[in-house]
Amino acid sequence: MEKMKALVKTKPEPAGVEYLDWHIPKVGPREILIQVKAVGICGTDLHIYDWAENIVREYKPKLPLVMGHEFAGIVVEVGPQVENLKVGDRVTAMPVLYCGECYFCKDGRQNICDHRPLLGLGADGALAQYIAMRSTNVYNSTINCDVEASATCHKETESPFAPARRKD
């Protein structure tokens, strides 16, 4: 199994983080593999690092867990059923891994999904060399800025007013 470096929350306590050799994720039929080029660190990451009670209670993270959810990168592998992205695309992602079935998802408001694990909290995140994501959560980075700035552009994909996501 191929390995990469990742920042992993390993212990349920303040700090409790290690820089480890970690498995490179396998890509499923509707997923892509992204080489992470930049990662933003936000307050949520700091709360996980500190093992803040409110975040632990809400998200119930299962350790060990790769941290981080704000990122940008380059597509390096595409699953056979992915049609909207190709190798070489510069991308960012919506870190809310919505279910697609609840009331909010069906109404186009995936950002408040009833069953919404978040990268770096309920699923392995982006503080690693690579991340696998389902293609429906990934967006071409079409804004004209450097990769470091686009790492924080996921906020535009989470907005309940994001026009590409809404049904109305």
Short mmCIF file of N, CA and C in Angstrom, two decimals:
data_model
loop_
_atom_site.label_atom_id
_atom_site.label_comp_id
_atom_site.label_asym_id
_atom_site.label_seq_id
_atom_site.Cartn_x
_atom_site.Cartn_y
_atom_site.Cartn_z
N MET A 1 0.84 -1.17 0.00
CA MET A 1 0.00 0.00 0.00
C MET A 1 0.89 1.24 0.00
N GLU A 2 0.58 2.17 -0.88
CA GLU A 2 1.35 3.41 -0.96
C GLU A 2 1.06 4.29 0.25
N LYS A 3 2.07 5.05 0.66
CA LYS A 3 1.95 5.91 1.83
C LYS A 3 2.16 7.38 1.46
N MET A 4 1.64 8.25 2.32
CA MET A 4 1.81 9.69 2.21
C MET A 4 2.00 10.23 3.63
N LYS A 5 2.34 11.48 3.75
CA LYS A 5 2.42 12.13 5.05
C LYS A 5 1.08 12.80 5.35
N ALA A 6 0.67 12.77 6.64
CA ALA A 6 -0.59 13.38 7.04
C ALA A 6 -0.50 13.83 8.49
N LEU A 7 -1.23 14.89 8.82
CA LEU A 7 -1.36 15.35 10.20
C LEU A 7 -2.61 14.69 10.77
N VAL A 8 -2.40 13.83 11.76
CA VAL A 8 -3.46 12.95 12.25
C VAL A 8 -3.73 13.21 13.73
N LYS A 9 -5.00 13.43 14.05
CA LYS A 9 -5.41 13.50 15.45
C LYS A 9 -5.48 12.07 15.95
N THR A 10 -4.61 11.72 16.91
CA THR A 10 -4.51 10.33 17.36
C THR A 10 -5.03 10.09 18.77
N LYS A 11 -5.12 11.18 19.58
CA LYS A 11 -5.53 11.01 20.97
C LYS A 11 -6.65 12.00 21.33
N PRO A 12 -7.64 11.55 22.10
CA PRO A 12 -8.75 12.43 22.49
C PRO A 12 -8.37 13.35 23.66
N GLU A 13 -7.49 14.30 23.35
CA GLU A 13 -6.99 15.23 24.37
C GLU A 13 -6.40 16.44 23.64
N PRO A 14 -6.16 17.53 24.37
CA PRO A 14 -5.48 18.67 23.72
C PRO A 14 -4.15 18.21 23.13
N ALA A 15 -3.80 18.79 22.01
CA ALA A 15 -2.66 18.35 21.18
C ALA A 15 -3.01 16.97 20.64
N GLY A 16 -2.33 15.91 21.04
CA GLY A 16 -2.69 14.57 20.59
C GLY A 16 -2.67 14.41 19.08
N VAL A 17 -1.74 15.10 18.42
CA VAL A 17 -1.63 15.10 16.97
C VAL A 17 -0.24 14.59 16.58
N GLU A 18 -0.20 13.79 15.51
CA GLU A 18 1.08 13.28 15.03
C GLU A 18 1.18 13.46 13.52
N TYR A 19 2.40 13.66 13.05
CA TYR A 19 2.70 13.72 11.61
C TYR A 19 3.14 12.31 11.23
N LEU A 20 2.28 11.61 10.50
CA LEU A 20 2.47 10.18 10.28
C LEU A 20 2.53 9.80 8.81
N ASP A 21 3.10 8.62 8.57
CA ASP A 21 2.91 7.96 7.28
C ASP A 21 1.49 7.41 7.31
N TRP A 22 0.72 7.68 6.26
CA TRP A 22 -0.70 7.32 6.20
C TRP A 22 -0.98 6.72 4.84
N HIS A 23 -1.98 5.93 4.74
CA HIS A 23 -2.32 5.31 3.45
C HIS A 23 -2.85 6.36 2.46
N ILE A 24 -2.44 6.23 1.22
CA ILE A 24 -3.04 7.06 0.17
C ILE A 24 -4.41 6.48 -0.13
N PRO A 25 -5.45 7.31 -0.07
CA PRO A 25 -6.80 6.76 -0.26
C PRO A 25 -7.02 6.18 -1.66
N LYS A 26 -7.80 5.14 -1.70
CA LYS A 26 -8.21 4.54 -2.97
C LYS A 26 -9.40 5.30 -3.52
N VAL A 27 -9.50 5.36 -4.82
CA VAL A 27 -10.57 6.11 -5.48
C VAL A 27 -11.68 5.15 -5.90
N GLY A 28 -12.91 5.48 -5.48
CA GLY A 28 -14.07 4.71 -5.88
C GLY A 28 -14.56 5.16 -7.25
N PRO A 29 -15.59 4.53 -7.79
CA PRO A 29 -16.07 4.83 -9.13
C PRO A 29 -16.53 6.27 -9.35
N ARG A 30 -17.05 6.92 -8.31
CA ARG A 30 -17.56 8.30 -8.42
C ARG A 30 -16.66 9.29 -7.68
N GLU A 31 -15.42 8.91 -7.43
CA GLU A 31 -14.51 9.75 -6.66
C GLU A 31 -13.32 10.20 -7.49
N ILE A 32 -12.63 11.19 -6.94
CA ILE A 32 -11.37 11.64 -7.53
C ILE A 32 -10.31 11.69 -6.45
N LEU A 33 -9.06 11.59 -6.85
CA LEU A 33 -7.94 11.74 -5.95
C LEU A 33 -7.31 13.09 -6.24
N ILE A 34 -7.14 13.88 -5.18
CA ILE A 34 -6.61 15.23 -5.30
C ILE A 34 -5.26 15.30 -4.60
N GLN A 35 -4.27 15.83 -5.30
CA GLN A 35 -3.01 16.14 -4.65
C GLN A 35 -3.20 17.50 -3.99
N VAL A 36 -3.11 17.52 -2.67
CA VAL A 36 -3.36 18.75 -1.91
C VAL A 36 -2.18 19.69 -2.10
N LYS A 37 -2.49 20.91 -2.51
CA LYS A 37 -1.46 21.93 -2.74
C LYS A 37 -1.45 23.01 -1.67
N ALA A 38 -2.58 23.26 -1.03
CA ALA A 38 -2.67 24.27 0.02
C ALA A 38 -3.82 23.91 0.95
N VAL A 39 -3.64 24.22 2.24
CA VAL A 39 -4.67 23.95 3.24
C VAL A 39 -4.82 25.18 4.12
N GLY A 40 -6.05 25.57 4.37
CA GLY A 40 -6.33 26.63 5.32
C GLY A 40 -6.60 26.00 6.68
N ILE A 41 -6.17 26.68 7.73
CA ILE A 41 -6.45 26.21 9.09
C ILE A 41 -7.43 27.20 9.70
N CYS A 42 -8.59 26.69 10.08
CA CYS A 42 -9.63 27.57 10.63
C CYS A 42 -9.88 27.24 12.10
N GLY A 43 -10.82 27.94 12.68
CA GLY A 43 -11.15 27.74 14.09
C GLY A 43 -11.57 26.32 14.41
N THR A 44 -12.27 25.67 13.51
CA THR A 44 -12.71 24.29 13.75
C THR A 44 -11.51 23.38 13.91
N ASP A 45 -10.48 23.57 13.09
CA ASP A 45 -9.26 22.76 13.20
C ASP A 45 -8.61 22.97 14.57
N LEU A 46 -8.59 24.22 15.03
CA LEU A 46 -8.01 24.51 16.34
C LEU A 46 -8.82 23.87 17.46
N HIS A 47 -10.16 23.83 17.29
CA HIS A 47 -11.01 23.19 18.30
C HIS A 47 -10.75 21.68 18.35
N ILE A 48 -10.54 21.06 17.21
CA ILE A 48 -10.22 19.63 17.20
C ILE A 48 -8.85 19.40 17.82
N TYR A 49 -7.90 20.25 17.48
CA TYR A 49 -6.56 20.16 18.07
C TYR A 49 -6.67 20.24 19.60
N ASP A 50 -7.48 21.18 20.10
CA ASP A 50 -7.66 21.36 21.55
C ASP A 50 -8.62 20.35 22.16
N TRP A 51 -9.30 19.58 21.32
CA TRP A 51 -10.31 18.60 21.72
C TRP A 51 -11.42 19.30 22.52
N ALA A 52 -11.94 20.38 21.92
CA ALA A 52 -12.97 21.20 22.54
C ALA A 52 -14.27 20.41 22.69
N GLU A 53 -14.86 20.49 23.85
CA GLU A 53 -16.04 19.71 24.18
C GLU A 53 -17.21 19.94 23.23
N ASN A 54 -17.46 21.20 22.84
CA ASN A 54 -18.61 21.47 21.96
C ASN A 54 -18.45 20.80 20.59
N ILE A 55 -17.25 20.80 20.04
CA ILE A 55 -17.00 20.18 18.73
C ILE A 55 -17.06 18.66 18.85
N VAL A 56 -16.46 18.13 19.90
CA VAL A 56 -16.47 16.67 20.11
C VAL A 56 -17.90 16.19 20.27
N ARG A 57 -18.71 16.93 21.01
CA ARG A 57 -20.10 16.53 21.24
C ARG A 57 -20.90 16.58 19.94
N GLU A 58 -20.71 17.62 19.14
CA GLU A 58 -21.49 17.78 17.91
C GLU A 58 -21.08 16.79 16.82
N TYR A 59 -19.78 16.62 16.60
CA TYR A 59 -19.31 15.83 15.46
C TYR A 59 -18.90 14.41 15.80
N LYS A 60 -18.65 14.12 17.08
CA LYS A 60 -18.28 12.78 17.53
C LYS A 60 -17.16 12.17 16.66
N PRO A 61 -16.02 12.87 16.56
CA PRO A 61 -14.94 12.35 15.70
C PRO A 61 -14.40 11.01 16.20
N LYS A 62 -14.12 10.13 15.27
CA LYS A 62 -13.55 8.83 15.57
C LYS A 62 -12.07 8.87 15.19
N LEU A 63 -11.24 8.57 16.16
CA LEU A 63 -9.80 8.65 15.96
C LEU A 63 -9.22 7.29 15.61
N PRO A 64 -8.13 7.25 14.89
CA PRO A 64 -7.35 8.36 14.34
C PRO A 64 -8.05 9.00 13.14
N LEU A 65 -7.75 10.30 12.95
CA LEU A 65 -8.45 11.07 11.92
C LEU A 65 -7.51 12.13 11.34
N VAL A 66 -7.40 12.16 10.00
CA VAL A 66 -6.64 13.21 9.34
C VAL A 66 -7.43 14.50 9.48
N MET A 67 -6.78 15.56 9.94
CA MET A 67 -7.44 16.84 10.17
C MET A 67 -7.53 17.66 8.89
N GLY A 68 -8.29 18.76 8.94
CA GLY A 68 -8.32 19.75 7.87
C GLY A 68 -9.48 19.61 6.90
N HIS A 69 -10.12 20.76 6.57
CA HIS A 69 -11.22 20.71 5.62
C HIS A 69 -11.21 21.85 4.60
N GLU A 70 -10.34 22.82 4.75
CA GLU A 70 -10.24 23.90 3.76
C GLU A 70 -9.00 23.62 2.92
N PHE A 71 -9.18 23.37 1.63
CA PHE A 71 -8.02 23.02 0.82
C PHE A 71 -8.24 23.31 -0.65
N ALA A 72 -7.15 23.27 -1.38
CA ALA A 72 -7.18 23.33 -2.85
C ALA A 72 -6.10 22.39 -3.36
N GLY A 73 -6.31 21.90 -4.55
CA GLY A 73 -5.32 20.98 -5.11
C GLY A 73 -5.56 20.70 -6.57
N ILE A 74 -4.87 19.66 -7.04
CA ILE A 74 -4.89 19.26 -8.44
C ILE A 74 -5.40 17.82 -8.53
N VAL A 75 -6.34 17.58 -9.43
CA VAL A 75 -6.85 16.22 -9.66
C VAL A 75 -5.75 15.36 -10.28
N VAL A 76 -5.47 14.22 -9.63
CA VAL A 76 -4.44 13.30 -10.14
C VAL A 76 -5.00 11.95 -10.58
N GLU A 77 -6.24 11.65 -10.17
CA GLU A 77 -6.88 10.40 -10.58
C GLU A 77 -8.39 10.60 -10.57
N VAL A 78 -9.07 9.99 -11.53
CA VAL A 78 -10.51 10.14 -11.68
C VAL A 78 -11.15 8.76 -11.76
N GLY A 79 -12.19 8.54 -10.95
CA GLY A 79 -12.93 7.28 -11.01
C GLY A 79 -13.65 7.14 -12.34
N PRO A 80 -13.96 5.91 -12.75
CA PRO A 80 -14.54 5.66 -14.07
C PRO A 80 -15.92 6.28 -14.31
N GLN A 81 -16.67 6.61 -13.27
CA GLN A 81 -18.00 7.19 -13.45
C GLN A 81 -18.03 8.71 -13.27
N VAL A 82 -16.86 9.32 -13.15
CA VAL A 82 -16.79 10.78 -12.99
C VAL A 82 -16.75 11.42 -14.36
N GLU A 83 -17.66 12.37 -14.59
CA GLU A 83 -17.74 13.02 -15.89
C GLU A 83 -17.40 14.51 -15.86
N ASN A 84 -17.48 15.13 -14.69
CA ASN A 84 -17.35 16.58 -14.62
C ASN A 84 -15.94 17.08 -14.31
N LEU A 85 -15.00 16.18 -14.06
CA LEU A 85 -13.63 16.58 -13.71
C LEU A 85 -12.64 15.71 -14.46
N LYS A 86 -11.42 16.25 -14.62
CA LYS A 86 -10.38 15.48 -15.31
C LYS A 86 -9.04 15.70 -14.62
N VAL A 87 -8.10 14.80 -14.88
CA VAL A 87 -6.75 14.91 -14.34
C VAL A 87 -6.18 16.26 -14.77
N GLY A 88 -5.57 16.96 -13.81
CA GLY A 88 -4.98 18.27 -14.07
C GLY A 88 -5.85 19.44 -13.67
N ASP A 89 -7.14 19.21 -13.42
CA ASP A 89 -8.02 20.30 -12.99
C ASP A 89 -7.58 20.82 -11.63
N ARG A 90 -7.61 22.13 -11.48
CA ARG A 90 -7.36 22.77 -10.18
C ARG A 90 -8.71 22.86 -9.48
N VAL A 91 -8.79 22.34 -8.24
CA VAL A 91 -10.08 22.19 -7.58
C VAL A 91 -10.05 22.62 -6.12
N THR A 92 -11.24 22.84 -5.60
CA THR A 92 -11.51 22.97 -4.18
C THR A 92 -12.76 22.14 -3.92
N ALA A 93 -13.18 22.05 -2.66
CA ALA A 93 -14.31 21.17 -2.37
C ALA A 93 -15.20 21.71 -1.28
N MET A 94 -16.45 21.28 -1.32
CA MET A 94 -17.38 21.52 -0.23
C MET A 94 -17.07 20.45 0.82
N PRO A 95 -16.65 20.85 2.02
CA PRO A 95 -16.23 19.86 3.02
C PRO A 95 -17.37 19.15 3.73
N VAL A 96 -18.61 19.57 3.51
CA VAL A 96 -19.77 18.91 4.12
C VAL A 96 -20.12 17.70 3.25
N LEU A 97 -19.99 16.51 3.82
CA LEU A 97 -20.26 15.28 3.06
C LEU A 97 -21.73 14.91 3.23
N TYR A 98 -22.57 15.67 2.57
CA TYR A 98 -24.02 15.55 2.72
C TYR A 98 -24.55 14.22 2.22
N CYS A 99 -25.72 13.84 2.74
CA CYS A 99 -26.29 12.52 2.41
C CYS A 99 -27.01 12.47 1.07
N GLY A 100 -27.61 13.59 0.67
CA GLY A 100 -28.37 13.62 -0.58
C GLY A 100 -29.79 13.12 -0.46
N GLU A 101 -30.19 12.66 0.71
CA GLU A 101 -31.51 12.04 0.89
C GLU A 101 -32.43 12.79 1.86
N CYS A 102 -31.88 13.55 2.77
CA CYS A 102 -32.73 14.21 3.78
C CYS A 102 -33.48 15.39 3.16
N TYR A 103 -34.38 15.97 3.93
CA TYR A 103 -35.18 17.10 3.47
C TYR A 103 -34.30 18.24 2.95
N PHE A 104 -33.27 18.60 3.72
CA PHE A 104 -32.43 19.73 3.34
C PHE A 104 -31.65 19.46 2.05
N CYS A 105 -31.12 18.26 1.91
CA CYS A 105 -30.39 17.90 0.69
C CYS A 105 -31.31 17.96 -0.52
N LYS A 106 -32.49 17.41 -0.38
CA LYS A 106 -33.44 17.41 -1.50
C LYS A 106 -33.91 18.81 -1.85
N ASP A 107 -33.80 19.73 -0.90
CA ASP A 107 -34.18 21.12 -1.12
C ASP A 107 -32.99 21.96 -1.61
N GLY A 108 -31.84 21.31 -1.84
CA GLY A 108 -30.67 22.03 -2.33
C GLY A 108 -29.86 22.73 -1.26
N ARG A 109 -30.11 22.39 0.01
CA ARG A 109 -29.39 23.01 1.12
C ARG A 109 -28.50 21.98 1.81
N GLN A 110 -27.58 21.42 1.04
CA GLN A 110 -26.69 20.38 1.55
C GLN A 110 -25.83 20.85 2.71
N ASN A 111 -25.59 22.15 2.80
CA ASN A 111 -24.75 22.68 3.87
C ASN A 111 -25.35 22.47 5.26
N ILE A 112 -26.65 22.19 5.34
CA ILE A 112 -27.27 21.93 6.64
C ILE A 112 -27.91 20.53 6.67
N CYS A 113 -27.34 19.62 5.94
CA CYS A 113 -27.78 18.22 5.88
C CYS A 113 -27.94 17.66 7.29
N ASP A 114 -28.97 16.85 7.48
CA ASP A 114 -29.19 16.19 8.77
C ASP A 114 -28.08 15.20 9.12
N HIS A 115 -27.39 14.69 8.13
CA HIS A 115 -26.35 13.67 8.33
C HIS A 115 -25.08 14.16 7.65
N ARG A 116 -24.41 15.13 8.24
CA ARG A 116 -23.34 15.82 7.54
C ARG A 116 -21.97 15.68 8.18
N PRO A 117 -21.32 14.56 7.98
CA PRO A 117 -19.94 14.53 8.45
C PRO A 117 -19.13 15.59 7.69
N LEU A 118 -18.17 16.13 8.34
CA LEU A 118 -17.33 17.17 7.78
C LEU A 118 -15.92 16.62 7.63
N LEU A 119 -15.27 16.96 6.53
CA LEU A 119 -13.87 16.56 6.38
C LEU A 119 -13.08 17.00 7.60
N GLY A 120 -12.23 16.13 8.09
CA GLY A 120 -11.40 16.46 9.23
C GLY A 120 -12.11 16.34 10.57
N LEU A 121 -13.40 15.99 10.54
CA LEU A 121 -14.17 15.79 11.78
C LEU A 121 -14.90 14.45 11.76
N GLY A 122 -15.51 14.10 10.65
CA GLY A 122 -16.23 12.84 10.53
C GLY A 122 -15.66 11.95 9.44
N ALA A 123 -14.69 12.46 8.73
CA ALA A 123 -14.02 11.72 7.65
C ALA A 123 -12.61 12.29 7.53
N ASP A 124 -11.68 11.47 7.04
CA ASP A 124 -10.31 11.95 6.88
C ASP A 124 -10.28 13.23 6.06
N GLY A 125 -9.50 14.20 6.53
CA GLY A 125 -9.45 15.51 5.93
C GLY A 125 -8.27 15.74 5.01
N ALA A 126 -7.91 17.01 4.85
CA ALA A 126 -6.99 17.45 3.81
C ALA A 126 -5.60 17.83 4.30
N LEU A 127 -5.31 17.69 5.58
CA LEU A 127 -3.95 17.96 6.04
C LEU A 127 -3.09 16.73 5.76
N ALA A 128 -2.99 16.46 4.47
CA ALA A 128 -2.28 15.29 3.95
C ALA A 128 -1.83 15.61 2.53
N GLN A 129 -1.04 14.74 1.97
CA GLN A 129 -0.57 14.97 0.60
C GLN A 129 -1.66 14.71 -0.43
N TYR A 130 -2.60 13.80 -0.10
CA TYR A 130 -3.68 13.46 -1.02
C TYR A 130 -4.98 13.30 -0.25
N ILE A 131 -6.07 13.54 -0.95
CA ILE A 131 -7.40 13.29 -0.39
C ILE A 131 -8.29 12.76 -1.51
N ALA A 132 -9.10 11.75 -1.19
CA ALA A 132 -10.10 11.24 -2.14
C ALA A 132 -11.44 11.85 -1.77
N MET A 133 -12.16 12.32 -2.77
CA MET A 133 -13.46 12.97 -2.55
C MET A 133 -14.44 12.48 -3.61
N ARG A 134 -15.71 12.39 -3.24
CA ARG A 134 -16.71 12.11 -4.27
C ARG A 134 -16.80 13.36 -5.16
N SER A 135 -16.98 13.13 -6.42
CA SER A 135 -16.90 14.22 -7.39
C SER A 135 -17.98 15.28 -7.21
N THR A 136 -19.12 14.91 -6.63
CA THR A 136 -20.19 15.89 -6.44
C THR A 136 -19.84 16.96 -5.40
N ASN A 137 -18.82 16.73 -4.59
CA ASN A 137 -18.37 17.71 -3.61
C ASN A 137 -17.21 18.57 -4.11
N VAL A 138 -16.74 18.30 -5.31
CA VAL A 138 -15.53 18.95 -5.82
C VAL A 138 -15.89 19.91 -6.94
N TYR A 139 -15.21 21.08 -6.93
CA TYR A 139 -15.49 22.13 -7.90
C TYR A 139 -14.21 22.62 -8.53
N ASN A 140 -14.28 22.85 -9.85
CA ASN A 140 -13.15 23.48 -10.52
C ASN A 140 -12.94 24.85 -9.90
N SER A 141 -11.69 25.18 -9.67
CA SER A 141 -11.36 26.48 -9.12
C SER A 141 -11.26 27.45 -10.28
N THR A 142 -12.36 28.12 -10.56
CA THR A 142 -12.43 28.99 -11.73
C THR A 142 -12.06 30.43 -11.42
N ILE A 143 -11.92 30.75 -10.13
CA ILE A 143 -11.55 32.12 -9.80
C ILE A 143 -10.08 32.35 -10.13
N ASN A 144 -9.74 33.55 -10.47
CA ASN A 144 -8.39 33.87 -10.89
C ASN A 144 -7.55 34.29 -9.68
N CYS A 145 -7.07 33.29 -8.93
CA CYS A 145 -6.21 33.56 -7.78
C CYS A 145 -5.26 32.39 -7.60
N ASP A 146 -4.27 32.58 -6.72
CA ASP A 146 -3.31 31.50 -6.51
C ASP A 146 -3.93 30.37 -5.68
N VAL A 147 -3.25 29.24 -5.67
CA VAL A 147 -3.79 28.05 -5.02
C VAL A 147 -3.96 28.25 -3.52
N GLU A 148 -3.09 29.03 -2.90
CA GLU A 148 -3.22 29.28 -1.46
C GLU A 148 -4.53 30.00 -1.15
N ALA A 149 -4.87 30.99 -1.94
CA ALA A 149 -6.13 31.71 -1.72
C ALA A 149 -7.33 30.82 -2.01
N SER A 150 -7.24 29.99 -3.02
CA SER A 150 -8.40 29.15 -3.36
C SER A 150 -8.64 28.07 -2.32
N ALA A 151 -7.68 27.80 -1.44
CA ALA A 151 -7.88 26.82 -0.37
C ALA A 151 -8.98 27.25 0.58
N THR A 152 -9.25 28.55 0.67
CA THR A 152 -10.29 29.04 1.57
C THR A 152 -11.60 29.36 0.86
N CYS A 153 -11.70 29.02 -0.42
CA CYS A 153 -12.90 29.35 -1.20
C CYS A 153 -14.04 28.37 -1.00
N HIS A 154 -13.87 27.36 -0.17
CA HIS A 154 -14.97 26.42 0.05
C HIS A 154 -16.19 27.11 0.65
N LYS A 155 -16.02 28.25 1.28
CA LYS A 155 -17.15 28.95 1.88
C LYS A 155 -18.22 29.28 0.84
N GLU A 156 -17.79 29.57 -0.39
CA GLU A 156 -18.78 29.88 -1.42
C GLU A 156 -19.60 28.65 -1.79
N THR A 157 -19.08 27.44 -1.58
CA THR A 157 -19.84 26.23 -1.89
C THR A 157 -20.78 25.85 -0.76
N GLU A 158 -20.56 26.36 0.45
CA GLU A 158 -21.39 26.03 1.60
C GLU A 158 -22.57 26.96 1.77
N SER A 159 -22.52 28.11 1.17
CA SER A 159 -23.56 29.10 1.37
C SER A 159 -24.92 28.57 0.95
N PRO A 160 -25.96 28.83 1.75
CA PRO A 160 -27.29 28.39 1.32
C PRO A 160 -27.75 29.16 0.09
N PHE A 161 -27.03 30.18 -0.29
CA PHE A 161 -27.39 30.97 -1.45
C PHE A 161 -26.51 30.66 -2.65
N ALA A 162 -25.67 29.62 -2.55
CA ALA A 162 -24.80 29.25 -3.66
C ALA A 162 -25.68 28.85 -4.85
N PRO A 163 -25.71 29.62 -5.91
CA PRO A 163 -26.68 29.40 -7.00
C PRO A 163 -26.55 28.05 -7.69
N ALA A 164 -25.35 27.50 -7.74
CA ALA A 164 -25.20 26.21 -8.43
C ALA A 164 -25.79 25.07 -7.64
N ARG A 165 -26.04 25.24 -6.34
CA ARG A 165 -26.53 24.18 -5.50
C ARG A 165 -28.03 24.26 -5.24
N ARG A 166 -28.62 25.43 -5.32
CA ARG A 166 -30.02 25.62 -4.98
C ARG A 166 -30.94 25.14 -6.09
N LYS A 167 -32.11 24.66 -5.71
CA LYS A 167 -33.09 24.22 -6.70
C LYS A 167 -34.05 25.32 -7.11
N ASP A 168 -34.16 26.36 -6.29
CA ASP A 168 -35.12 27.44 -6.61
C ASP A 168 -34.45 28.61 -7.28
#
